Short mmCIF file of C-alpha atoms in Angstrom, two decimals:
data_model
loop_
_atom_site.label_atom_id
_atom_site.label_comp_id
_atom_site.label_asym_id
_atom_site.label_seq_id
_atom_site.Cartn_x
_atom_site.Cartn_y
_atom_site.Cartn_z
CA MET A 20 24.48 140.17 102.36
CA ILE A 21 26.49 138.15 100.28
CA GLY A 22 23.56 138.05 97.65
CA THR A 23 23.44 142.00 97.72
CA ILE A 24 27.38 142.06 97.08
CA VAL A 25 27.14 139.80 94.19
CA GLN A 26 24.29 141.94 92.94
CA LEU A 27 26.50 145.12 93.19
CA LEU A 28 29.10 143.59 91.74
CA LEU A 29 27.36 142.12 88.26
CA LEU A 30 25.27 145.52 88.16
CA PHE A 31 28.65 147.77 88.71
CA GLY A 32 30.99 145.85 86.46
CA GLY A 33 28.62 145.69 83.47
CA LEU A 34 28.19 149.31 83.80
CA SER A 35 31.88 150.27 84.19
CA LEU A 36 31.85 148.00 80.49
CA LEU A 37 29.63 150.65 79.28
CA ALA A 38 30.95 153.74 80.41
CA PHE A 39 32.37 155.66 77.98
CA GLY A 40 33.43 159.03 78.54
CA GLY A 41 33.20 158.49 82.04
CA GLY A 42 30.85 157.25 84.68
CA THR A 43 28.17 160.27 84.04
CA GLY A 44 27.24 158.12 80.74
CA VAL A 45 25.67 155.46 83.05
CA LEU A 46 24.07 157.00 85.32
CA PRO A 47 20.51 156.49 84.64
CA ASP A 48 21.17 152.68 84.45
CA MET A 49 22.77 153.34 87.77
CA GLN A 50 19.68 155.40 89.33
CA ARG A 51 17.00 152.88 87.50
CA ALA A 52 19.07 149.85 89.11
CA SER A 53 19.85 151.21 92.71
CA VAL A 54 16.32 153.22 93.23
CA ASP A 55 13.61 151.17 91.21
CA VAL A 56 15.08 147.60 90.82
CA HIS A 57 16.90 146.62 93.88
CA HIS A 58 15.68 149.42 95.98
CA TRP A 59 19.10 149.86 97.69
CA VAL A 60 18.25 153.87 98.07
CA SER A 61 15.34 156.31 97.96
CA ALA A 62 15.72 159.05 94.81
CA ARG A 63 16.65 161.14 97.02
CA GLU A 64 19.40 159.49 98.23
CA PHE A 65 20.56 158.86 94.68
CA LEU A 66 20.68 162.50 94.35
CA ASP A 67 22.48 163.51 97.82
CA PHE A 68 25.02 160.74 96.72
CA PHE A 69 25.58 162.11 93.35
CA ALA A 70 26.11 165.65 94.75
CA ILE A 71 28.37 164.10 97.10
CA SER A 72 30.56 162.25 95.12
CA ARG A 73 30.87 165.43 92.58
CA ALA A 74 31.61 167.40 95.80
CA ALA A 75 34.81 165.05 96.92
CA PRO A 76 37.43 164.95 95.35
CA GLY A 77 38.49 161.93 92.95
CA PRO A 78 35.81 160.49 90.27
CA GLY A 79 32.40 161.28 90.13
CA SER A 80 31.89 157.38 89.76
CA LEU A 81 32.88 157.39 93.54
CA ILE A 82 28.99 157.35 93.82
CA VAL A 83 28.68 153.44 93.86
CA VAL A 84 31.00 153.48 96.98
CA LEU A 85 28.31 155.20 98.85
CA ILE A 86 25.30 152.92 97.34
CA GLY A 87 27.50 149.99 98.08
CA GLN A 88 27.51 151.24 101.69
CA LYS A 89 24.06 151.55 101.81
CA ALA A 90 23.24 148.59 100.15
CA ALA A 91 25.50 146.29 102.49
CA GLY A 92 27.87 148.09 104.51
CA PHE A 93 31.54 148.38 104.32
CA PRO A 94 32.14 145.39 101.99
CA GLY A 95 29.21 146.65 99.58
CA ALA A 96 31.38 149.99 99.75
CA ILE A 97 34.24 147.93 98.43
CA ALA A 98 32.53 145.48 96.17
CA GLY A 99 31.15 148.74 94.69
CA PHE A 100 34.53 150.11 94.35
CA ILE A 101 35.97 147.40 92.99
CA ALA A 102 33.19 146.47 90.53
CA MET A 103 33.05 149.76 89.19
CA PHE A 104 37.01 150.65 88.35
CA GLY A 105 38.13 147.39 87.93
CA PRO A 106 36.93 145.98 84.86
CA SER A 107 37.33 149.80 83.10
CA SER A 108 40.74 150.10 84.50
CA VAL A 109 41.94 146.41 82.65
CA LEU A 110 39.40 147.23 79.22
CA ALA A 111 41.46 150.52 79.71
CA TYR A 112 44.97 148.77 79.97
CA PHE A 113 44.55 146.75 77.06
CA GLY A 114 42.66 149.66 74.57
CA ALA A 115 46.03 151.46 75.26
CA LEU A 116 48.06 149.02 73.98
CA PHE A 117 45.84 148.21 71.04
CA PHE A 118 45.79 152.10 70.39
CA ARG A 119 49.90 152.00 70.58
CA ARG A 120 50.09 149.06 68.50
CA THR A 121 47.65 150.58 65.48
CA GLY A 122 49.31 153.82 65.58
CA GLN A 123 47.84 156.21 63.06
CA ALA A 124 45.76 153.12 61.55
CA PRO A 125 42.55 154.59 59.63
CA GLY A 126 40.08 152.32 61.89
CA ARG A 127 41.56 153.87 64.62
CA ALA A 128 40.58 157.23 63.65
CA LEU A 129 37.07 155.85 62.41
CA LEU A 130 36.57 153.80 66.12
CA GLU A 131 37.43 157.21 68.12
CA ARG A 132 35.07 159.14 65.80
CA GLY A 133 32.10 156.83 66.00
CA LEU A 134 32.80 156.51 70.26
CA ALA A 135 32.29 160.51 70.83
CA PRO A 136 28.71 161.01 69.94
CA VAL A 137 28.20 157.27 72.31
CA ALA A 138 29.89 159.07 74.80
CA ILE A 139 27.82 162.32 74.27
CA GLY A 140 24.47 160.95 74.37
CA LEU A 141 25.16 159.18 77.37
CA THR A 142 25.77 161.95 79.49
CA LEU A 143 22.74 164.16 77.88
CA ALA A 144 20.85 160.88 78.91
CA SER A 145 22.37 160.70 82.47
CA GLY A 146 21.58 164.84 82.72
CA LEU A 147 17.85 164.32 81.77
CA ALA A 148 17.63 161.29 84.42
CA LEU A 149 19.06 163.28 86.82
CA LEU A 150 16.71 166.05 85.75
CA ARG A 151 13.48 164.19 86.13
CA THR A 152 13.80 162.88 90.13
CA THR A 153 15.05 166.52 90.88
CA GLU A 154 12.16 169.24 92.49
CA HIS A 155 9.92 170.06 89.77
CA GLY A 156 8.64 173.45 89.91
CA TRP A 157 9.35 176.90 87.70
CA ALA A 158 12.04 178.34 90.06
CA SER A 159 14.17 175.20 89.86
CA TYR A 160 14.24 174.45 86.11
CA ALA A 161 14.39 178.13 85.87
CA VAL A 162 17.97 178.06 88.30
CA THR A 163 18.89 174.97 86.00
CA ALA A 164 18.51 176.68 82.66
CA ILE A 165 20.17 180.21 83.88
CA ALA A 166 22.97 178.22 85.08
CA ALA A 167 23.53 175.93 82.07
CA ILE A 168 23.21 178.76 79.59
CA SER A 169 25.48 180.92 81.79
CA PHE A 170 28.08 178.34 82.23
CA ALA A 171 27.70 177.72 78.31
CA CYS A 172 28.10 181.08 77.29
CA THR A 173 30.54 182.85 79.57
CA GLU A 174 33.63 182.11 81.03
CA ILE A 175 32.81 182.37 84.71
CA HIS A 176 33.78 180.10 86.93
CA PRO A 177 31.55 176.82 87.69
CA LEU A 178 31.98 177.18 91.56
CA LEU A 179 30.37 180.81 90.92
CA LEU A 180 27.35 179.44 89.39
CA LEU A 181 26.81 176.86 91.96
CA ALA A 182 27.07 179.31 94.82
CA ALA A 183 24.87 181.87 93.04
CA GLY A 184 22.71 179.20 92.50
CA ALA A 185 22.21 178.22 95.73
CA ALA A 186 21.73 181.72 97.12
CA THR A 187 19.51 181.81 94.84
CA VAL A 188 17.39 178.62 95.67
CA ILE A 189 17.74 179.59 99.47
CA ILE A 190 16.54 183.56 99.11
CA ALA A 191 13.42 182.05 97.15
CA GLY A 192 12.62 179.55 99.48
CA VAL A 193 12.04 177.15 96.69
#
């Protein structure tokens, strides 16, 4: 169990430092490592944990607590939490000190503009990674596409879109 906890600390600690734009950006690596490399969870469990972590209050990166708990029990859950939030919190603290000291320096604006596409790219990659592990059928893809377009083009509340998508899938029996 100690070996698993060390693996959790190394994996989530490293991902914590790469999570530009939030934990969603590192989901593909998290999924690959926890499902394919270490076999802590199955692909289906990962999706279930992702859904639970998004539905629960707090940051979506709490998925690491569920993965850690599955891999090494309560100590694994604590290790996953500390590894995912500890390094990034320290980095954010020192980053805030740096940004406060640099004020309106030209390099600061350049850094901000450079990191924005990185965050967007990581977020898109995580969406594609999750899409690949979901059910593969035309109906599921249609519901996903319609929900994405509706979300982007209308002011419909996301919970209503979620409920409509769930109802559609239940009624269609997909």
